[in-house]
Amino acid sequence: MKRLFIETKYEGKLTLPKELIEQLPQKIVLAMPVQFLDFVDSIKEQLVGKEVTLFKSKHGMHPGQALGCAIEKFPGDFEVFLYIGDGKFHPTALLYENEKKVYCYNPFNNQIEILDQDYLEKVHKKRKGQLAKFLSSDNIGLLVTTKPGQNQSKKAEELRLKLEEKGKNVFVFLADDIDFNSLENFNFIESWINTACPRIVEDFKCLNWMDLAEIGF
């Protein structure tokens, strides 16, 4: 089966709130998912008088594009990130890798949020709690997608073998689209490990497979 990957574009208006512009310091790195990239010039015009640099990710196709699973430390002299989009996966990755505040503006609901070190500490505490639960769990659910670009079948198999060596009972759940509601039917699973898109952790209580490195897996 052939697959086409088509970039979708946001067709609404994108006007930064005055209160957001007033809060922003002088040196800004601008980042956003692909659907908002057509607004880069407009956003820079709204930030007239400020030094705006476009973010560049390792696997990003366009200047300004943020790919959370490929975000690394961004070089240069800047004070904060300005992230345009919804969700916290990408801005959390920016904060984690760079230790710079991330000002988030969601054009869908006009909400402003600032992610800082206090927020990151809460994320760390949540993950530590999930890691502790994983260590005490016997039955582990391993999520694997068949989607190109997200499929980690080889990594999932390596992880399955490691977990079974540690005495865990591992159940592999393979699908194109992972249906979280359906997963609730498997209530014998005590802890879920995700090998698909890392953003899944925003919508479903699980660990990304990379998190297990903290405890030697």
CSV table of C-alpha atoms in Angstrom, one decimal:
chain,number,residue,atom,x,y,z
A,1,MET,CA,0.0,0.0,0.0
A,2,LYS,CA,1.3,3.4,-1.0
A,3,ARG,CA,1.3,6.2,1.6
A,4,LEU,CA,1.3,9.9,1.0
A,5,PHE,CA,2.4,12.4,3.6
A,6,ILE,CA,0.8,15.7,3.0
A,7,GLU,CA,1.6,18.8,5.0
A,8,THR,CA,-1.6,20.4,6.4
A,9,LYS,CA,-1.8,24.1,6.9
A,10,TYR,CA,-3.7,26.2,9.5
A,11,GLU,CA,-6.3,28.3,7.7
A,12,GLY,CA,-7.3,30.6,10.5
A,13,LYS,CA,-5.9,33.9,11.6
A,14,LEU,CA,-2.8,34.2,13.8
A,15,THR,CA,-2.5,37.4,15.7
A,16,LEU,CA,-0.2,37.3,18.8
A,17,PRO,CA,-1.9,38.8,21.9
A,18,LYS,CA,-0.5,42.2,23.0
A,19,GLU,CA,0.1,40.9,26.5
A,20,LEU,CA,2.3,38.1,25.1
A,21,ILE,CA,4.4,40.5,23.0
A,22,GLU,CA,4.9,42.7,26.0
A,23,GLN,CA,6.1,39.8,28.1
A,24,LEU,CA,8.6,38.6,25.6
A,25,PRO,CA,12.3,39.6,26.1
A,26,GLN,CA,14.5,40.9,23.3
A,27,LYS,CA,16.1,37.7,21.9
A,28,ILE,CA,13.7,35.1,20.8
A,29,VAL,CA,13.9,31.7,19.0
A,30,LEU,CA,10.6,31.0,17.2
A,31,ALA,CA,9.4,27.4,16.8
A,32,MET,CA,6.2,25.7,15.6
A,33,PRO,CA,4.8,22.6,13.9
A,34,VAL,CA,4.5,22.6,10.1
A,35,GLN,CA,0.9,23.7,10.0
A,36,PHE,CA,1.8,27.2,11.2
A,37,LEU,CA,4.9,27.8,9.1
A,38,ASP,CA,3.1,30.0,6.6
A,39,PHE,CA,2.7,32.6,9.4
A,40,VAL,CA,6.5,33.0,10.1
A,41,ASP,CA,6.8,36.3,8.3
A,42,SER,CA,3.6,37.6,9.8
A,43,ILE,CA,4.8,36.6,13.3
A,44,LYS,CA,8.1,38.3,12.8
A,45,GLU,CA,6.4,41.5,11.7
A,46,GLN,CA,4.3,41.4,14.9
A,47,LEU,CA,7.5,41.1,16.9
A,48,VAL,CA,9.1,44.1,15.2
A,49,GLY,CA,11.9,45.5,17.4
A,50,LYS,CA,12.9,42.1,18.8
A,51,GLU,CA,15.6,39.8,17.6
A,52,VAL,CA,13.9,36.7,16.2
A,53,THR,CA,15.8,33.6,15.2
A,54,LEU,CA,14.0,30.6,13.5
A,55,PHE,CA,14.5,27.3,15.2
A,56,LYS,CA,16.2,24.5,13.3
A,57,SER,CA,15.7,20.8,14.2
A,58,LYS,CA,17.9,17.9,13.1
A,59,HIS,CA,15.3,16.3,10.8
A,60,GLY,CA,13.1,19.4,10.2
A,61,MET,CA,12.3,20.2,6.6
A,62,HIS,CA,11.8,23.9,7.1
A,63,PRO,CA,13.3,26.7,9.2
A,64,GLY,CA,11.2,27.3,12.3
A,65,GLN,CA,9.8,23.7,12.3
A,66,ALA,CA,9.8,21.9,15.6
A,67,LEU,CA,10.0,18.1,15.7
A,68,GLY,CA,9.8,17.0,19.3
A,69,CYS,CA,11.5,13.6,18.8
A,70,ALA,CA,14.5,15.3,17.1
A,71,ILE,CA,14.9,18.4,19.2
A,72,GLU,CA,18.5,19.1,20.4
A,73,LYS,CA,20.3,21.9,22.2
A,74,PHE,CA,19.9,25.0,20.1
A,75,PRO,CA,23.1,27.1,19.8
A,76,GLY,CA,23.3,30.9,19.9
A,77,ASP,CA,22.6,33.9,22.1
A,78,PHE,CA,18.9,34.0,23.0
A,79,GLU,CA,16.7,34.4,26.0
A,80,VAL,CA,13.5,32.4,25.4
A,81,PHE,CA,11.6,30.2,23.0
A,82,LEU,CA,8.3,31.3,21.5
A,83,TYR,CA,6.3,28.2,20.5
A,84,ILE,CA,3.2,28.5,18.3
A,85,GLY,CA,0.9,25.5,18.5
A,86,ASP,CA,-1.1,23.3,20.8
A,87,GLY,CA,0.0,20.5,23.2
A,88,LYS,CA,3.1,20.4,25.4
A,89,PHE,CA,5.2,17.7,23.8
A,90,HIS,CA,7.3,20.0,21.5
A,91,PRO,CA,7.7,22.9,24.0
A,92,THR,CA,8.6,20.5,26.8
A,93,ALA,CA,11.4,19.0,24.6
A,94,LEU,CA,12.7,22.5,23.9
A,95,LEU,CA,12.7,23.3,27.6
A,96,TYR,CA,14.3,19.9,28.5
A,97,GLU,CA,17.2,20.2,26.0
A,98,ASN,CA,17.9,23.9,26.4
A,99,GLU,CA,16.9,25.0,29.9
A,100,LYS,CA,15.3,28.2,28.6
A,101,LYS,CA,11.8,29.3,29.3
A,102,VAL,CA,9.3,28.5,26.6
A,103,TYR,CA,6.4,30.9,25.9
A,104,CYS,CA,3.6,28.9,24.3
A,105,TYR,CA,0.8,30.5,22.3
A,106,ASN,CA,-2.1,28.3,21.2
A,107,PRO,CA,-3.9,29.9,18.2
A,108,PHE,CA,-6.9,27.5,18.6
A,109,ASN,CA,-8.0,28.8,22.0
A,110,ASN,CA,-5.9,32.0,22.3
A,111,GLN,CA,-4.2,30.6,25.4
A,112,ILE,CA,-0.8,31.7,26.7
A,113,GLU,CA,1.4,29.4,28.9
A,114,ILE,CA,4.9,29.7,30.1
A,115,LEU,CA,6.9,26.5,30.7
A,116,ASP,CA,9.9,26.9,33.1
A,117,GLN,CA,12.0,24.9,35.4
A,118,ASP,CA,9.2,24.5,37.9
A,119,TYR,CA,7.1,22.9,35.2
A,120,LEU,CA,10.0,20.7,34.2
A,121,GLU,CA,10.5,19.5,37.7
A,122,LYS,CA,6.8,18.4,37.8
A,123,VAL,CA,7.4,16.4,34.6
A,124,HIS,CA,10.4,14.7,36.1
A,125,LYS,CA,8.5,13.8,39.3
A,126,LYS,CA,5.6,12.3,37.2
A,127,ARG,CA,8.1,10.2,35.2
A,128,LYS,CA,9.9,9.0,38.3
A,129,GLY,CA,6.5,7.9,39.7
A,130,GLN,CA,5.8,6.0,36.5
A,131,LEU,CA,9.2,4.4,36.5
A,132,ALA,CA,8.7,3.2,40.1
A,133,LYS,CA,5.4,1.7,39.1
A,134,PHE,CA,7.1,0.0,36.1
A,135,LEU,CA,9.7,-1.6,38.4
A,136,SER,CA,7.1,-3.1,40.6
A,137,SER,CA,4.9,-4.3,37.7
A,138,ASP,CA,4.9,-7.9,36.5
A,139,ASN,CA,2.7,-7.4,33.3
A,140,ILE,CA,4.1,-4.9,30.8
A,141,GLY,CA,2.3,-3.7,27.7
A,142,LEU,CA,4.6,-2.8,24.8
A,143,LEU,CA,3.1,-0.4,22.2
A,144,VAL,CA,4.3,-0.7,18.7
A,145,THR,CA,3.0,1.1,15.6
A,146,THR,CA,3.4,0.0,12.0
A,147,LYS,CA,3.5,3.7,10.8
A,148,PRO,CA,6.5,4.5,8.6
A,149,GLY,CA,8.9,6.8,10.5
A,150,GLN,CA,7.5,5.7,13.9
A,151,ASN,CA,7.9,2.0,13.6
A,152,GLN,CA,10.4,0.7,16.2
A,153,SER,CA,9.9,-3.1,15.8
A,154,LYS,CA,13.6,-3.9,16.2
A,155,LYS,CA,13.9,-1.8,19.3
A,156,ALA,CA,10.6,-3.2,20.7
A,157,GLU,CA,12.0,-6.8,20.2
A,158,GLU,CA,15.2,-5.9,21.9
A,159,LEU,CA,13.3,-4.4,24.8
A,160,ARG,CA,11.0,-7.3,25.0
A,161,LEU,CA,13.9,-9.7,25.4
A,162,LYS,CA,15.5,-7.5,28.1
A,163,LEU,CA,12.3,-7.2,30.0
A,164,GLU,CA,11.7,-10.9,29.9
A,165,GLU,CA,15.2,-11.5,31.2
A,166,LYS,CA,14.3,-9.4,34.2
A,167,GLY,CA,11.3,-11.6,34.8
A,168,LYS,CA,8.6,-9.4,33.3
A,169,ASN,CA,5.6,-10.7,31.4
A,170,VAL,CA,5.6,-8.7,28.1
A,171,PHE,CA,2.6,-8.3,25.9
A,172,VAL,CA,3.2,-6.6,22.5
A,173,PHE,CA,0.4,-4.5,21.1
A,174,LEU,CA,1.0,-3.9,17.3
A,175,ALA,CA,-1.3,-1.5,15.3
A,176,ASP,CA,-1.2,1.2,12.8
A,177,ASP,CA,-3.2,3.6,14.9
A,178,ILE,CA,-3.1,3.0,18.6
A,179,ASP,CA,-6.6,3.2,20.1
A,180,PHE,CA,-6.3,4.3,23.8
A,181,ASN,CA,-9.9,3.4,24.6
A,182,SER,CA,-9.3,-0.2,23.4
A,183,LEU,CA,-6.2,-0.5,25.5
A,184,GLU,CA,-8.4,0.0,28.6
A,185,ASN,CA,-9.9,-3.4,28.0
A,186,PHE,CA,-6.5,-5.0,28.9
A,187,ASN,CA,-6.8,-4.1,32.6
A,188,PHE,CA,-4.2,-6.8,33.5
A,189,ILE,CA,-1.5,-4.6,32.1
A,190,GLU,CA,0.1,-2.8,35.0
A,191,SER,CA,2.5,-0.6,33.1
A,192,TRP,CA,2.7,0.5,29.5
A,193,ILE,CA,5.8,1.2,27.4
A,194,ASN,CA,5.5,3.2,24.2
A,195,THR,CA,7.8,2.8,21.2
A,196,ALA,CA,5.7,4.8,18.8
A,197,CYS,CA,5.4,8.6,18.6
A,198,PRO,CA,6.8,10.1,21.9
A,199,ARG,CA,3.9,12.5,22.0
A,200,ILE,CA,1.5,9.6,23.0
A,201,VAL,CA,2.5,10.2,26.7
A,202,GLU,CA,0.5,13.5,26.6
A,203,ASP,CA,-2.7,11.5,26.0
A,204,PHE,CA,-2.1,8.1,27.6
A,205,LYS,CA,-0.4,7.1,30.9
A,206,CYS,CA,2.7,5.4,29.8
A,207,LEU,CA,6.5,5.7,29.5
A,208,ASN,CA,8.5,6.2,26.4
A,209,TRP,CA,11.0,3.5,25.8
A,210,MET,CA,13.9,6.1,26.1
A,211,ASP,CA,12.8,6.7,29.7
A,212,LEU,CA,13.9,3.2,30.7
A,213,ALA,CA,17.5,4.2,30.2
A,214,GLU,CA,17.3,6.0,33.5
A,215,ILE,CA,16.9,2.7,35.3
A,216,GLY,CA,19.3,0.6,33.2
A,217,PHE,CA,17.2,-0.8,30.4
